[in-house]
Structures are given as structure tokens and as C-alpha cells.
Tab-separated table of C-alpha atoms and ligand atoms in Angstrom:
chain	number	residue	atom	x	y	z
A	1447	MET	CA	0.000	0.000	0.000
A	1448	GLU	CA	1.410	3.384	-1.052
A	1449	ASN	CA	1.098	6.495	1.124
A	1450	ILE	CA	0.157	8.957	-1.631
A	1451	VAL	CA	-0.607	8.683	-5.305
A	1452	ILE	CA	-0.508	12.003	-7.162
A	1453	ILE	CA	-2.416	11.979	-10.423
A	1454	GLY	CA	-1.014	14.409	-12.964
A	1455	SER	CA	2.508	15.630	-13.680
A	1456	GLY	CA	1.921	19.312	-14.378
A	1457	ILE	CA	3.337	21.934	-12.063
A	1458	ALA	CA	0.618	21.293	-9.408
A	1459	GLY	CA	1.290	17.542	-9.260
A	1460	LEU	CA	5.078	17.922	-9.332
A	1461	THR	CA	5.037	20.536	-6.552
A	1462	ALA	CA	2.914	18.188	-4.428
A	1463	ALA	CA	5.408	15.409	-5.200
A	1464	ILE	CA	8.415	17.535	-4.126
A	1465	TYR	CA	6.761	18.332	-0.782
A	1466	ASN	CA	5.570	14.763	-0.095
A	1467	ALA	CA	8.885	13.260	-1.189
A	1468	ARG	CA	10.831	15.590	1.104
A	1469	ALA	CA	8.552	14.372	3.930
A	1470	ASN	CA	9.793	10.810	3.155
A	1471	LEU	CA	6.352	9.691	2.006
A	1472	LYS	CA	7.676	8.170	-1.250
A	1473	PRO	CA	4.832	9.524	-3.405
A	1474	VAL	CA	3.884	7.901	-6.689
A	1475	VAL	CA	3.084	10.255	-9.582
A	1476	VAL	CA	0.921	8.898	-12.374
A	1477	SER	CA	2.166	11.128	-15.182
A	1478	GLY	CA	-0.762	10.973	-17.603
A	1479	LYS	CA	-0.556	10.809	-21.394
A	1480	LYS	CA	-0.245	14.601	-21.613
A	1481	GLU	CA	2.799	14.505	-19.366
A	1482	GLY	CA	3.773	17.877	-17.892
A	1483	GLY	CA	0.405	19.528	-18.528
A	1484	GLN	CA	-0.261	22.901	-20.135
A	1485	LEU	CA	3.246	24.283	-19.487
A	1486	MET	CA	4.499	21.837	-22.109
A	1487	LEU	CA	2.512	23.847	-24.655
A	1488	THR	CA	3.866	27.273	-23.745
A	1489	THR	CA	7.073	28.968	-24.718
A	1490	ALA	CA	8.623	31.521	-22.329
A	1491	VAL	CA	7.149	31.819	-18.838
A	1492	GLU	CA	8.036	35.295	-17.608
A	1493	ASN	CA	5.728	35.670	-14.632
A	1494	TYR	CA	6.987	32.862	-12.412
A	1495	PRO	CA	9.166	34.354	-9.645
A	1496	CYS	CA	12.913	33.636	-9.600
A	1497	PHE	CA	13.369	33.559	-13.388
A	1498	PRO	CA	14.093	37.181	-14.364
A	1499	GLU	CA	15.126	36.052	-17.855
A	1500	GLY	CA	12.018	33.849	-18.180
A	1501	ILE	CA	12.043	30.079	-18.466
A	1502	LEU	CA	10.606	27.807	-21.150
A	1503	GLY	CA	7.502	25.935	-19.938
A	1504	PRO	CA	8.937	22.485	-20.838
A	1505	ASP	CA	12.249	23.342	-19.062
A	1506	MET	CA	10.335	24.314	-15.953
A	1507	ILE	CA	8.519	20.961	-15.959
A	1508	SER	CA	11.684	18.979	-16.580
A	1509	LYS	CA	13.440	20.734	-13.649
A	1510	ALA	CA	10.456	20.167	-11.327
A	1511	ARG	CA	10.356	16.506	-12.339
A	1512	GLU	CA	14.081	16.119	-11.653
A	1513	GLN	CA	13.592	17.793	-8.256
A	1514	ALA	CA	10.700	15.445	-7.366
A	1515	LYS	CA	12.745	12.414	-8.476
A	1516	LYS	CA	15.793	13.514	-6.472
A	1517	PHE	CA	13.810	13.272	-3.228
A	1518	GLY	CA	12.366	9.834	-4.006
A	1519	THR	CA	9.221	10.278	-6.107
A	1520	LYS	CA	8.308	7.259	-8.236
A	1521	PHE	CA	6.761	7.870	-11.666
A	1522	VAL	CA	4.235	5.667	-13.456
A	1523	ASP	CA	3.380	6.335	-17.120
A	1524	GLY	CA	-0.032	6.659	-18.710
A	1525	ASP	CA	-3.490	7.771	-17.653
A	1526	VAL	CA	-5.621	6.767	-14.693
A	1527	LYS	CA	-8.748	4.952	-15.840
A	1528	LYS	CA	-10.678	4.961	-12.593
A	1529	ILE	CA	-10.395	5.423	-8.839
A	1530	SER	CA	-12.462	3.415	-6.396
A	1531	LEU	CA	-12.671	3.232	-2.638
A	1532	LYS	CA	-11.547	0.195	-0.655
A	1533	GLY	CA	-12.516	0.941	2.921
A	1534	LYS	CA	-10.634	4.143	3.761
A	1535	ALA	CA	-8.053	3.507	1.025
A	1536	PHE	CA	-8.076	4.141	-2.739
A	1537	VAL	CA	-7.577	1.815	-5.672
A	1538	VAL	CA	-6.083	3.757	-8.560
A	1539	GLU	CA	-6.524	1.881	-11.844
A	1540	THR	CA	-3.730	2.833	-14.225
A	1541	GLU	CA	-2.815	1.520	-17.656
A	1542	GLU	CA	0.103	-0.272	-15.972
A	1543	GLY	CA	-2.024	-1.943	-13.257
A	1544	ASN	CA	-3.740	-1.077	-9.971
A	1545	ILE	CA	-2.105	0.911	-7.174
A	1546	GLU	CA	-3.538	0.958	-3.671
A	1547	SER	CA	-2.949	4.088	-1.665
A	1548	LYS	CA	-3.891	5.689	1.648
A	1549	ALA	CA	-4.316	9.139	0.080
A	1550	VAL	CA	-4.586	10.647	-3.396
A	1551	ILE	CA	-3.998	14.084	-4.844
A	1552	ILE	CA	-5.825	14.899	-8.068
A	1553	ALA	CA	-3.816	17.333	-10.191
A	1554	THR	CA	-5.025	16.470	-13.666
A	1555	GLY	CA	-5.405	20.058	-14.888
A	1556	ALA	CA	-7.672	21.362	-17.596
A	1557	ASP	CA	-7.338	21.783	-21.338
A	1558	ALA	CA	-8.147	25.041	-23.062
A	1559	LYS	CA	-10.794	24.473	-25.726
A	1560	THR	CA	-9.577	25.031	-29.250
A	1561	LEU	CA	-11.314	25.590	-32.572
A	1562	GLY	CA	-9.910	22.386	-34.048
A	1563	LEU	CA	-8.239	24.065	-37.044
A	1564	GLU	CA	-5.052	22.685	-38.584
A	1565	SER	CA	-3.648	26.240	-38.868
A	1566	GLU	CA	-4.261	26.775	-35.153
A	1567	LYS	CA	-1.849	23.903	-34.450
A	1568	THR	CA	0.716	25.313	-36.912
A	1569	TYR	CA	0.916	28.629	-35.035
A	1570	TRP	CA	0.356	27.285	-31.507
A	1571	ALA	CA	2.403	29.453	-29.085
A	1572	ARG	CA	3.686	31.395	-32.125
A	1573	GLY	CA	0.720	33.756	-32.240
A	1574	VAL	CA	-2.049	31.406	-31.096
A	1575	HIS	CA	-2.444	31.583	-27.322
A	1576	THR	CA	-4.917	30.726	-24.591
A	1577	CYS	CA	-3.740	32.907	-21.696
A	1578	ALA	CA	-3.494	36.697	-21.949
A	1579	VAL	CA	-1.893	37.117	-18.527
A	1580	CYS	CA	0.863	34.754	-19.685
A	1581	ASP	CA	1.445	36.002	-23.225
A	1582	ALA	CA	0.016	39.537	-23.697
A	1583	TYR	CA	3.424	41.006	-22.949
A	1584	PHE	CA	4.751	39.632	-26.246
A	1585	TYR	CA	2.277	41.872	-28.103
A	1586	ASN	CA	3.280	45.278	-26.793
A	1587	GLY	CA	2.313	47.826	-29.455
A	1588	LYS	CA	0.743	45.129	-31.677
A	1589	GLU	CA	-2.785	44.179	-32.756
A	1590	VAL	CA	-4.529	41.071	-31.478
A	1591	VAL	CA	-7.856	39.245	-31.777
A	1592	VAL	CA	-9.703	37.405	-29.034
A	1593	VAL	CA	-12.197	34.621	-29.796
A	1594	GLY	CA	-15.087	34.096	-27.371
A	1595	GLY	CA	-17.917	35.911	-25.667
A	1596	GLY	CA	-17.810	34.779	-22.027
A	1597	ASP	CA	-16.364	36.405	-18.919
A	1598	SER	CA	-12.904	35.058	-19.711
A	1599	ALA	CA	-12.931	36.634	-23.183
A	1600	MET	CA	-13.912	39.982	-21.616
A	1601	GLU	CA	-11.226	39.722	-18.960
A	1602	GLU	CA	-8.564	38.644	-21.455
A	1603	SER	CA	-9.506	41.460	-23.866
A	1604	LEU	CA	-9.324	44.104	-21.146
A	1605	PHE	CA	-5.960	42.758	-20.006
A	1606	LEU	CA	-4.662	42.767	-23.586
A	1607	THR	CA	-5.480	46.479	-23.965
A	1608	LYS	CA	-2.627	47.179	-21.522
A	1609	HIS	CA	-0.219	45.927	-24.194
A	1610	ALA	CA	-1.822	45.840	-27.628
A	1611	THR	CA	-2.812	48.924	-29.594
A	1612	LYS	CA	-6.004	47.266	-30.816
A	1613	VAL	CA	-8.050	44.293	-29.613
A	1614	THR	CA	-10.749	42.789	-31.825
A	1615	ILE	CA	-13.164	40.330	-30.261
A	1616	ILE	CA	-14.607	37.772	-32.663
A	1617	HIS	CA	-17.814	36.233	-31.363
A	1618	ARG	CA	-20.060	33.653	-33.001
A	1619	ARG	CA	-23.354	35.257	-31.877
A	1620	ASP	CA	-24.780	38.780	-31.674
A	1621	LYS	CA	-24.776	38.775	-27.854
A	1622	PHE	CA	-22.083	38.118	-25.285
A	1623	ARG	CA	-22.545	35.398	-22.692
A	1624	ALA	CA	-20.453	37.414	-20.208
A	1625	SER	CA	-21.891	39.239	-17.182
A	1626	LYS	CA	-23.345	42.691	-17.908
A	1627	ILE	CA	-20.674	44.452	-15.866
A	1628	MET	CA	-17.844	42.831	-17.850
A	1629	GLN	CA	-19.611	43.492	-21.162
A	1630	GLY	CA	-20.018	47.138	-20.152
A	1631	ARG	CA	-16.301	47.518	-19.466
A	1632	VAL	CA	-15.414	45.955	-22.794
A	1633	LEU	CA	-17.905	47.883	-24.894
A	1634	LYS	CA	-16.779	51.190	-23.311
A	1635	ASN	CA	-13.094	50.529	-24.022
A	1636	LYS	CA	-11.937	52.500	-27.062
A	1637	LYS	CA	-9.162	50.026	-27.892
A	1638	ILE	CA	-11.646	47.147	-28.246
A	1639	SER	CA	-13.939	46.483	-31.199
A	1640	VAL	CA	-16.266	43.525	-31.720
A	1641	VAL	CA	-16.960	41.481	-34.829
A	1642	TRP	CA	-20.317	39.767	-34.192
A	1643	ASN	CA	-21.798	36.595	-35.721
A	1644	SER	CA	-18.447	35.410	-36.971
A	1645	ALA	CA	-16.202	32.379	-36.728
A	1646	VAL	CA	-12.483	31.997	-37.426
A	1647	GLU	CA	-12.022	29.674	-40.405
A	1648	GLU	CA	-8.258	29.813	-40.676
A	1649	VAL	CA	-5.238	31.280	-38.927
A	1650	LEU	CA	-3.007	32.985	-41.485
A	1651	GLY	CA	0.740	33.343	-41.129
A	1652	ASP	CA	4.100	33.645	-42.837
A	1653	GLY	CA	5.308	30.234	-41.664
A	1654	LYS	CA	6.907	31.708	-38.529
A	1655	LYS	CA	4.205	33.825	-36.938
A	1656	VAL	CA	0.568	34.807	-37.228
A	1657	THR	CA	-0.281	37.605	-39.658
A	1658	GLY	CA	-4.076	37.419	-39.726
A	1659	VAL	CA	-7.250	35.390	-39.381
A	1660	LYS	CA	-9.781	34.505	-42.047
A	1661	ILE	CA	-13.282	34.819	-40.671
A	1662	LYS	CA	-16.715	33.839	-41.892
A	1663	ASN	CA	-19.836	35.840	-41.188
A	1664	LEU	CA	-22.314	33.232	-39.957
A	1665	LYS	CA	-25.336	35.319	-41.045
A	1666	ASN	CA	-24.416	35.885	-44.699
A	1667	ASN	CA	-21.555	33.375	-45.188
A	1668	GLY	CA	-19.237	36.169	-46.351
A	1669	SER	CA	-15.507	35.708	-45.760
A	1670	SER	CA	-13.012	38.397	-44.792
A	1671	VAL	CA	-9.510	38.732	-43.366
A	1672	ILE	CA	-8.497	40.587	-40.200
A	1673	LYS	CA	-4.815	41.461	-39.998
A	1674	THR	CA	-3.494	40.560	-36.576
A	1675	ASP	CA	-0.305	39.573	-34.765
A	1676	ALA	CA	-2.001	37.078	-32.477
A	1677	MET	CA	-5.175	35.148	-31.774
A	1678	PHE	CA	-6.103	34.556	-28.133
A	1679	LEU	CA	-8.626	31.741	-27.720
A	1680	SER	CA	-10.998	32.245	-24.847
A	1681	ILE	CA	-13.733	29.732	-25.528
A	1682	GLY	CA	-13.631	27.847	-22.243
A	1683	HIS	CA	-11.668	25.042	-20.616
A	1684	ILE	CA	-12.381	21.383	-19.980
A	1685	PRO	CA	-11.134	20.014	-16.641
A	1686	ASN	CA	-9.626	16.531	-16.927
A	1687	THR	CA	-11.884	14.902	-14.373
A	1688	LYS	CA	-14.101	12.533	-16.368
A	1689	PHE	CA	-12.499	9.471	-14.763
A	1690	LEU	CA	-13.760	10.703	-11.371
A	1691	SER	CA	-17.417	11.125	-12.265
A	1692	GLY	CA	-19.743	9.597	-9.709
A	1693	LEU	CA	-16.969	9.543	-7.091
A	1694	VAL	CA	-16.174	13.096	-6.041
A	1695	LYS	CA	-18.310	16.262	-5.939
A	1696	MET	CA	-17.885	18.437	-9.039
A	1697	ASP	CA	-19.695	21.411	-10.535
A	1698	GLU	CA	-21.692	21.155	-13.744
A	1699	GLN	CA	-18.569	21.838	-15.844
A	1700	GLY	CA	-16.583	19.065	-14.156
A	1701	TYR	CA	-14.396	21.220	-11.874
A	1702	ILE	CA	-13.782	19.446	-8.552
A	1703	LEU	CA	-15.531	21.166	-5.655
A	1704	ALA	CA	-13.119	21.448	-2.760
A	1705	ASP	CA	-12.706	23.289	0.508
A	1706	ARG	CA	-9.344	24.767	-0.490
A	1707	THR	CA	-7.769	21.427	-1.507
A	1708	LYS	CA	-9.963	19.043	0.519
A	1709	THR	CA	-12.572	17.211	-1.554
A	1710	ASN	CA	-15.709	15.682	-0.043
A	1711	ILE	CA	-13.856	12.332	0.230
A	1712	PRO	CA	-11.501	12.007	3.223
A	1713	GLY	CA	-7.977	11.389	1.967
A	1714	MET	CA	-8.634	12.782	-1.523
A	1715	PHE	CA	-7.194	16.204	-2.278
A	1716	ALA	CA	-7.254	18.323	-5.431
A	1717	ALA	CA	-4.866	20.962	-6.763
A	1718	GLY	CA	-4.289	23.100	-9.842
A	1719	ASP	CA	-6.543	23.774	-12.792
A	1720	CYS	CA	-8.885	20.784	-12.242
A	1721	VAL	CA	-10.214	22.668	-9.221
A	1722	ASP	CA	-9.444	26.308	-10.145
A	1723	LYS	CA	-11.336	27.941	-13.003
A	1724	VAL	CA	-10.490	31.488	-11.987
A	1725	TYR	CA	-6.706	32.003	-11.793
A	1726	ARG	CA	-5.186	29.175	-13.905
A	1727	GLN	CA	-1.593	30.304	-13.415
A	1728	ALA	CA	1.542	28.191	-13.012
A	1729	ILE	CA	2.267	29.871	-9.684
A	1730	THR	CA	-1.248	29.313	-8.297
A	1731	ALA	CA	-1.212	25.685	-9.482
A	1732	ALA	CA	2.144	25.175	-7.751
A	1733	GLY	CA	0.749	26.896	-4.639
A	1734	THR	CA	-2.272	24.612	-4.416
A	1735	GLY	CA	-0.023	21.610	-5.128
A	1736	CYS	CA	1.959	22.519	-2.027
A	1737	GLU	CA	-1.238	22.986	-0.017
A	1738	ALA	CA	-2.639	19.613	-1.101
A	1739	ALA	CA	0.642	17.897	-0.199
A	1740	LEU	CA	0.655	19.417	3.302
A	1741	GLU	CA	-3.013	18.506	3.822
A	1742	ALA	CA	-2.333	14.944	2.674
A	1743	GLU	CA	0.573	14.692	5.143
A	1744	ARG	CA	-1.681	15.882	7.933
A	1745	TYR	CA	-4.324	13.357	6.921
A	1746	LEU	CA	-1.809	10.504	6.939
A	1747	GLU	CA	-0.665	11.532	10.415
A	1748	GLY	CA	-4.306	11.263	11.491
A	1749	GLY	CA	-4.602	15.023	12.036
B	497	NAP	P1	-17.845	30.331	-21.042
B	497	NAP	O1	-18.623	31.159	-20.101
B	497	NAP	O2	-18.271	28.926	-21.294
B	497	NAP	O3	-17.790	31.133	-22.424
B	497	NAP	C1	-17.197	30.566	-23.551
B	497	NAP	C2	-17.439	31.499	-24.727
B	497	NAP	O4	-16.778	30.949	-25.844
B	497	NAP	C3	-18.917	31.662	-25.099
B	497	NAP	O5	-19.187	32.989	-25.434
B	497	NAP	C4	-19.073	30.726	-26.288
B	497	NAP	O6	-20.006	31.184	-27.237
B	497	NAP	C5	-17.702	30.771	-26.913
B	497	NAP	N1	-17.392	29.511	-27.581
B	497	NAP	C6	-17.422	28.254	-27.057
B	497	NAP	N2	-17.027	27.356	-27.977
B	497	NAP	C7	-16.757	28.066	-29.107
B	497	NAP	C8	-16.324	27.696	-30.405
B	497	NAP	N3	-16.057	26.428	-30.729
B	497	NAP	N4	-16.153	28.680	-31.320
B	497	NAP	C9	-16.373	29.980	-31.000
B	497	NAP	N5	-16.798	30.390	-29.784
B	497	NAP	C10	-16.986	29.439	-28.854
B	497	NAP	O7	-16.292	30.202	-20.611
B	497	NAP	P2	-15.361	31.259	-19.842
B	497	NAP	O8	-15.556	32.610	-20.366
B	497	NAP	O9	-14.000	30.653	-19.860
B	497	NAP	O10	-15.888	31.206	-18.351
B	497	NAP	C11	-15.953	29.970	-17.618
B	497	NAP	C12	-16.622	30.243	-16.268
B	497	NAP	O11	-15.753	31.032	-15.448
B	497	NAP	C13	-17.922	31.022	-16.401
B	497	NAP	O12	-18.815	30.565	-15.416
B	497	NAP	C14	-17.512	32.447	-16.127
B	497	NAP	O13	-18.566	33.261	-15.651
B	497	NAP	C15	-16.422	32.248	-15.070
B	497	NAP	N6	-15.466	33.369	-15.093
B	497	NAP	C16	-15.696	34.420	-14.263
B	497	NAP	C17	-14.845	35.509	-14.267
B	497	NAP	C18	-15.088	36.648	-13.348
B	497	NAP	O14	-16.125	36.664	-12.703
B	497	NAP	N7	-14.174	37.597	-13.241
B	497	NAP	C19	-13.760	35.541	-15.146
B	497	NAP	C20	-13.550	34.470	-15.997
B	497	NAP	C21	-14.439	33.385	-15.973
B	497	NAP	P3	-21.591	31.192	-26.944
B	497	NAP	O15	-21.803	32.342	-26.003
B	497	NAP	O16	-22.189	31.375	-28.281
B	497	NAP	O17	-21.884	29.864	-26.327
């Protein structure tokens, strides 16, 4: 029987592993097929303290993994298929077999929704982004588009106005889904304009970076091109929690409901983007990973 199984090897899971390993708990990390999480899909991370020159997302993950390993973390490849309860313990079904554990930390993250375009993949992190707080800085004095009409799209657009000279929101309907207060702020902002009833059909570029987007008007089927240096997607996220359905309390979108990191199941903790739909930052994910690890330690000590 293991002490702690940590599910997910993004920055939340690896931070939890570093803490639990340094407490001699010999944690087991089930890495998941998308090993390393969303940081593996970013380029320079410039807002994580201690890296004044910035650090590449994949480098950050590889260093955190090395650090977790150094203190005795074991790694298991692949995804978790299911977790079930066995008395007070957990049975974690992985692709490599079952692991029994006294405690588990869920740190499976969330995936930003994408449009599913081939050209979106071509320019991923080279003009196509999903986090304005992370990447707006690269567009100082440039023009950007934002896709989406929810609160996140409003927030991202407003944040982008601090850097870009012009922000164009492309929304598929003629009304925003966002709260009235956020809509008001956006519609009042002189740097922001809105293209209604439209969908991005293709991301255009010069092979190295984004130069524009081809859009289709969904009312009259007309196509046009907007010149832009970047496209920020803000069309929602999907938490990676399907394998837990029926076991732990979640909201209607699948985010785990937790009291800080404590779920409704004793011994099961949650950290990072699978529980946080508001901040979604590397530093906050690492912070909750630490919290979950300390709570799990306390639980194992019977506290
Ligand atoms: P959301 O509310 O689900 O909005 C997603 C937006 O993207 C919608 O406008 C949707 O269009 C559009 N969309 C979805 N799929 C699309 C596609 N394939 N192509 C084009 N457009 C697409 O997601 P969110 O904005 O990320 O917010 C998630 C939750 O967090 C919400 O409950 C939100 O209120 C909350 N949140 C709150 C704050 C805040 O209070 N400060 C900030 C951020 C988020 P339709 O409208 O046509 O469906």
C-alpha cells in the first residue's frame, strides 16, 4: 500500500510530489498521457518568480520533475482509468495496473478548448495563445484578436489592452454570454472592437508567426480577413476529471468542488486547474499543489 498517489505531472502535481517526497512519504506520480500539462505547450514563462530572464515551460517541468525524483518520487506512465474506494483507502486503476494508496492528490489540470483548425496547431504558441496574462506582454504595441464571448474573453480582452494597440473580439453570436458588468467595461473601451456573428475559419501566417485570421460571417456566409499579430482563444476550458465522475463532488462543468484542496472524500485532495477555473496560473497551481501535499501529510498523520 502506497502512502500517496498524485495523479497528474503538471506543475501542481510535481510541486505536491516535491513536498511529499521531502517528507519521506515516497509519493507515486501517475504522469498521464499529456505529461507535464499545459506548461508543455507554452514557450517563455516570464511571470513565475525567480526567473528574471524567463524560463521555457517544458524546461520548468523537466526541472520540477528532476527535483521530485531527487527526493524519491516514483513515476508511473499513462493515464488513470478509474479510482475506487476500498474501505478508507483508494484503488487507482492505471494503464500499468492497480495501485492501492492511503491518500490521493488529483492534479489532472484542464485543457483550453480550441477551434480544431489545422492552422491553429501550426501557429500554436507562435501567435495562437490561450492565456493573456501569460502572453500579452509579447504583443506590446501590436494588434490582437480574441475569440469568445464569455467572462474570460472579456477579462482577457481588457488585459490585452494594456499591451496591444487594438483588440478585436470575434464572437459567433450577436450577444455576449459574459456578465453585464464585464460586457459594459469591454464595450466602453476605445481600444476594443467587436466582430459579431463570426467564426475563425483559418489562422493565417508567414510560416513563422501569425499575420491574420480569415473569418466567416455566420449570417451571410461572407468571408473576410483581419490582420493581426495574435489570436487569443478564450472559448472555455475542460477540466480533466471525467475518470472521477460519480466519485467526487464536481460542478456542472466538471471542476472538482473542494474546501481549499480538501474534496468531499476524506484522503482525496485536489490541486491546480482541475479545481481552479479562476486564476489558472503556473504559480497558483504550484501553490495549491503545495497545499494539497501538506493537507495529505496531515491526513496521513491522522490530524
Ligand atoms: P464560457 O462562459 O463557457 O464562455 C465561452 C465562450 O466561448 C462563449 O461565449 C461561447 O459562445 C464561446 N465559444 C465556445 N465554444 C466556441 C467555439 N467552438 N467557437 C467559438 N466560440 C466558442 O467560458 P469562460 O468565459 O472561460 O468562463 C468559464 C466560467 O468562469 C464562467 O462561469 C464564467 O462566468 C467564469 N469566469 C468568471 C470571471 C469573473 O467573474 N471575473 C472571469 C472568468 C471566468 P456562446 O456564447 O455562443 O456559447
